[in-house]
Coordinates of N, CA and C in Angstrom, one line a residue:
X236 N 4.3 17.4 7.5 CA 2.9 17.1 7.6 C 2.7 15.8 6.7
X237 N 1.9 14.7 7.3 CA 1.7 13.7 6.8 C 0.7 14.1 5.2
X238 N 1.1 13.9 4.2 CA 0.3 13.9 2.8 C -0.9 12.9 2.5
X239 N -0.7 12.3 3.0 CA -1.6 10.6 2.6 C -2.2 10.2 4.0
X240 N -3.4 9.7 4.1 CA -4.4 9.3 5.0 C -4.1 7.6 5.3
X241 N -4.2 7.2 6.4 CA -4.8 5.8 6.7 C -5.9 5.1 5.8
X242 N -6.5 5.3 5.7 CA -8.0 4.9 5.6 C -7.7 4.8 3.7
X243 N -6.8 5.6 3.2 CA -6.4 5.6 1.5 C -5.9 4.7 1.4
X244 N -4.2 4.3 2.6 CA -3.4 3.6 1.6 C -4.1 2.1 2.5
X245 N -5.2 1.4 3.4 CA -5.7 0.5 3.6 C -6.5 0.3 2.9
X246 N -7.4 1.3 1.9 CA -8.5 1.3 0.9 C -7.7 0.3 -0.4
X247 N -6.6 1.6 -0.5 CA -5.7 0.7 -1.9 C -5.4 -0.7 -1.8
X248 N -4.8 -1.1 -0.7 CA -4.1 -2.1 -0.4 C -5.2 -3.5 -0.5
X249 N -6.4 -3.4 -0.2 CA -7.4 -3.9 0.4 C -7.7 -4.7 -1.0
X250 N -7.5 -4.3 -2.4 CA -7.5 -4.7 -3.9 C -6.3 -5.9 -3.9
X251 N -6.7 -7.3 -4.2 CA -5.7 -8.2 -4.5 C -4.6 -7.5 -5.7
X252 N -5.5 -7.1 -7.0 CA -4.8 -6.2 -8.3 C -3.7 -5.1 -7.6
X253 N -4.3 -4.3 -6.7 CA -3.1 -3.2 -6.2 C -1.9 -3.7 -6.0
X254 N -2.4 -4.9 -4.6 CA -1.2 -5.8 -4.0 C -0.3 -5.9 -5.0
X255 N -0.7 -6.8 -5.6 CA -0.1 -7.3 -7.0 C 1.1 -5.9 -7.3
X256 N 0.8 -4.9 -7.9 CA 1.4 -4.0 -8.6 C 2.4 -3.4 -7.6
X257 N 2.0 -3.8 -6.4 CA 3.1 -2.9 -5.3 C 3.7 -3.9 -5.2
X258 N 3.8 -5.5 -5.3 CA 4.7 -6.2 -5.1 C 5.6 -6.2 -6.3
X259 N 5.3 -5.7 -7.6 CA 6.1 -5.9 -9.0 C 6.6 -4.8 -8.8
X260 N 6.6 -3.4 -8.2 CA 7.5 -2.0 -7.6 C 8.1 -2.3 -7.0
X261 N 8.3 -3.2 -5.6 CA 8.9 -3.5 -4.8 C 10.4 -4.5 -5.2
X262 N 10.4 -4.8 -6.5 CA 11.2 -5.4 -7.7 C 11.5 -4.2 -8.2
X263 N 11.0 -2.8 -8.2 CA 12.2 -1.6 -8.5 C 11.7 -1.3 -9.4
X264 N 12.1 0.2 -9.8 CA 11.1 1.3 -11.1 C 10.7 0.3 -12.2
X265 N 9.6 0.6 -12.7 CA 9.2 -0.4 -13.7 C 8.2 1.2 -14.5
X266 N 8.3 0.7 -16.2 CA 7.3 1.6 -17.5 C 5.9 0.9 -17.1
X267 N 4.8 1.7 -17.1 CA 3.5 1.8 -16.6 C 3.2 0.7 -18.0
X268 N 3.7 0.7 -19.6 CA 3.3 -0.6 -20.0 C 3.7 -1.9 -20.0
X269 N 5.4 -1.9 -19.4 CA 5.8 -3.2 -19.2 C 4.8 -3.8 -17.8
X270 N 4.9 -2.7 -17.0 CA 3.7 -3.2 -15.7 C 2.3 -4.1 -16.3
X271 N 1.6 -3.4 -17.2 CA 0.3 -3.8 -17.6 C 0.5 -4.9 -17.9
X272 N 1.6 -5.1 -19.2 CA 2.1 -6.7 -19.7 C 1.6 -8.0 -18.5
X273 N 2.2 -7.9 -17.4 CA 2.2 -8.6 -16.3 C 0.5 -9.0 -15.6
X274 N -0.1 -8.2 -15.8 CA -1.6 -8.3 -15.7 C -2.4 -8.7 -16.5
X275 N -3.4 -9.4 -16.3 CA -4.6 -10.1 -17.2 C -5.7 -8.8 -17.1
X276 N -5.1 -7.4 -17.3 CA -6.2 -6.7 -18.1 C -5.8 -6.0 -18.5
X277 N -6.1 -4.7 -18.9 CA -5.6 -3.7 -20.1 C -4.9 -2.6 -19.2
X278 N -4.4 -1.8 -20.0 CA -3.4 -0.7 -19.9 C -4.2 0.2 -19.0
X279 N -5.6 0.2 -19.3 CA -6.2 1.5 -18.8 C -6.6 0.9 -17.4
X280 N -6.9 -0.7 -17.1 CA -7.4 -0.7 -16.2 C -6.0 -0.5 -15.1
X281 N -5.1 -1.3 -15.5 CA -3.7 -1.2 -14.6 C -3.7 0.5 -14.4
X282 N -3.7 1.8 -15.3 CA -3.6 2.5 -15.4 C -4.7 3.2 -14.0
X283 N -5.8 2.7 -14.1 CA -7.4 3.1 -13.0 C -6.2 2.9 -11.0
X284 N -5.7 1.5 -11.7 CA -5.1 1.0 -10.6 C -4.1 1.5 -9.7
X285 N -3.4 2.4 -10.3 CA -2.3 3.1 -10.7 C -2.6 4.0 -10.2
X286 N -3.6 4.9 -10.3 CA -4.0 6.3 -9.5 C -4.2 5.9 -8.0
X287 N -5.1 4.9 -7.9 CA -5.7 4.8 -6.3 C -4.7 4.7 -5.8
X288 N -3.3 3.9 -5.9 CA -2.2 3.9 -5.0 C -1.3 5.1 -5.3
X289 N -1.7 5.7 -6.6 CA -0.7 7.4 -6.2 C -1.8 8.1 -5.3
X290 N -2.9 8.0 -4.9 CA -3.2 9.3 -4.2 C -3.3 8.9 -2.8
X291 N -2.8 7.4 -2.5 CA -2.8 6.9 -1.6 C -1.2 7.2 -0.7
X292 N -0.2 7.8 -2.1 CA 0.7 8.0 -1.6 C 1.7 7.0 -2.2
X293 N 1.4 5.7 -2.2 CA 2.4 4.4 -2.1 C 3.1 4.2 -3.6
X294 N 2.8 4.9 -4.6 CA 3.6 5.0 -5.8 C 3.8 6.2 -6.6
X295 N 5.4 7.1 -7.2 CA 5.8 7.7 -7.3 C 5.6 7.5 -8.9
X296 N 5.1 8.5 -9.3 CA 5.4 8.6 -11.4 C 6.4 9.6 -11.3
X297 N 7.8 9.3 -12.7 CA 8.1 10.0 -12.9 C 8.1 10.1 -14.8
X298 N 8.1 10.9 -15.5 CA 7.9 11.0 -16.9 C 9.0 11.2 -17.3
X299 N 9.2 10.1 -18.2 CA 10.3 10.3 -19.3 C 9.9 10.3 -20.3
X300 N 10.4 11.6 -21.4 CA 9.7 11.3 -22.3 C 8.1 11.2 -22.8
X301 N 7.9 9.9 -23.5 CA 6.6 9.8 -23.2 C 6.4 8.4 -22.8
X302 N 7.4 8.2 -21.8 CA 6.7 6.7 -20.8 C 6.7 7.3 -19.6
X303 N 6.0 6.8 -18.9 CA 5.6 6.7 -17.6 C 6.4 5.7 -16.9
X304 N 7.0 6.0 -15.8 CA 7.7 4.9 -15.1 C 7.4 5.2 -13.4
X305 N 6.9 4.3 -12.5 CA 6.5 3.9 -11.6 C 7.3 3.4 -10.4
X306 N 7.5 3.8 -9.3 CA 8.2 3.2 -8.6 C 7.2 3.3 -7.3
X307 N 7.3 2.3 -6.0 CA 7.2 2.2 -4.4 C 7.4 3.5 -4.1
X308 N 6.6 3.4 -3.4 CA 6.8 4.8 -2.0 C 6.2 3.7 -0.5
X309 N 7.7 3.6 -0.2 CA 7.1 2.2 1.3 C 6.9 2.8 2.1
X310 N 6.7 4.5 2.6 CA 6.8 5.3 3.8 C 5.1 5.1 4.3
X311 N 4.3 5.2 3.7 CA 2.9 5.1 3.9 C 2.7 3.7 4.2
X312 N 3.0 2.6 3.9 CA 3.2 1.4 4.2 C 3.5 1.3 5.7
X313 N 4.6 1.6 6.1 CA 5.3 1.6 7.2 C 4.9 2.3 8.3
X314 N 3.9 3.5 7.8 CA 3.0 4.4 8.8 C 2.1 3.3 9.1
X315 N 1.5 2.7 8.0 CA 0.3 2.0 8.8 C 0.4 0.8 9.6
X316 N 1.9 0.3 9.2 CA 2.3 -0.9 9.8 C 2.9 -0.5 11.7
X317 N 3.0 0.8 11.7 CA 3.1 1.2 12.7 C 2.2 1.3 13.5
X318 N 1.0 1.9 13.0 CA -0.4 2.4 13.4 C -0.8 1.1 13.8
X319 N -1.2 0.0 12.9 CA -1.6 -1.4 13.3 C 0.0 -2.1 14.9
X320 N 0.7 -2.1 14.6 CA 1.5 -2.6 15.5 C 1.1 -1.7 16.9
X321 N 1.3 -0.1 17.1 CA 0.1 0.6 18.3 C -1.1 -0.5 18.9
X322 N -2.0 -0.4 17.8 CA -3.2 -1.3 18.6 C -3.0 -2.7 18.6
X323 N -2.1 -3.4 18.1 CA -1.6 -4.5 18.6 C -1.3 -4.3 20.2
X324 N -0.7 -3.6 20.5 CA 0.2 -3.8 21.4 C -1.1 -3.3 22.7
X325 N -1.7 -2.3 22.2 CA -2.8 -2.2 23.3 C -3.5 -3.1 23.4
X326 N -4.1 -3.6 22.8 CA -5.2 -4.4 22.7 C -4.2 -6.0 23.4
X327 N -3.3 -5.8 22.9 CA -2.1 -7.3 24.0 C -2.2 -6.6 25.3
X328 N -2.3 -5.7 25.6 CA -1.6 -5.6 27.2 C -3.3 -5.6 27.7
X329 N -4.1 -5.2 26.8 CA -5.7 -4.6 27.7 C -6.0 -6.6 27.6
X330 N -6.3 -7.5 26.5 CA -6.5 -8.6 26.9 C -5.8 -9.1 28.3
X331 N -4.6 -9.2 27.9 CA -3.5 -9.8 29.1 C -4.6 -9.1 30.9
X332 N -4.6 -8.0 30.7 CA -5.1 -7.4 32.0 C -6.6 -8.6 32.3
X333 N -7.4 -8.3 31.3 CA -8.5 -9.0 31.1 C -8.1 -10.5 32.1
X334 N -7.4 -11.1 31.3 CA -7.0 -13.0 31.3 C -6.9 -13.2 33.0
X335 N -6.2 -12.2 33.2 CA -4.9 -12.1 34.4 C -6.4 -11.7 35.9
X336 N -7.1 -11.0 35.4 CA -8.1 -10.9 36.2 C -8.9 -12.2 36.3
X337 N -9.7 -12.6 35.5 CA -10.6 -13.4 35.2 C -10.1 -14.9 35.7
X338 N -8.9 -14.9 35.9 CA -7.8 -16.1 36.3 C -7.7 -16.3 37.9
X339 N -8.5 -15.0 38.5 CA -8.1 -15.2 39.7 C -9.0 -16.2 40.7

């Protein structure tokens, strides 16, 4: 069963700041304050930021200790990149139909 919704991980994603943080994951596990370092705001806001893409699915906490360390979860990514490539492909063949009529 799918855990994470469409509509979450496009919500997340839709933040230039999220972007940002999933492109610095995608560079591989990273501590929740060397991540903040990297940002022009505070610990708590990276921290705000940090939830929306865990409940979105798209990043993994694991606890060591007492640091937090963060990694990519690309599977919800790749659903939506699916889902969008679907209506690509409809919406190409229903124009095409469209053109191909209207041509005549």
């Amino acid at each position: 069963m799918v855990e994470y919704k469409l509509d979450r991980v496009y919500g997340a994603i839709a933040d230039p700041t999220r972007r940002a943080i999933l492109s610095e994951l995608a560079k591989g596990e990273v501590n929740v304050t060397h991540l903040a370092h990297r940002f022009p705001i505070s610990l708590n806001g990276v921290s705000k930021h940090v939830k929306v893409l865990e409940g979105a699915g798209l990043v993994q906490r694991r606890i060591r200790g007492r640091e937090h360390w963060l990694r990519l979860n690309a599977k919800p990514l790749r659903d939506a990149a699916r889902w969008l490539e679907h209506h690509r492909e409809f919406w190409n063949a229903r124009l095409d139909a469209l053109e191909k009529f209207l041509t005549r």
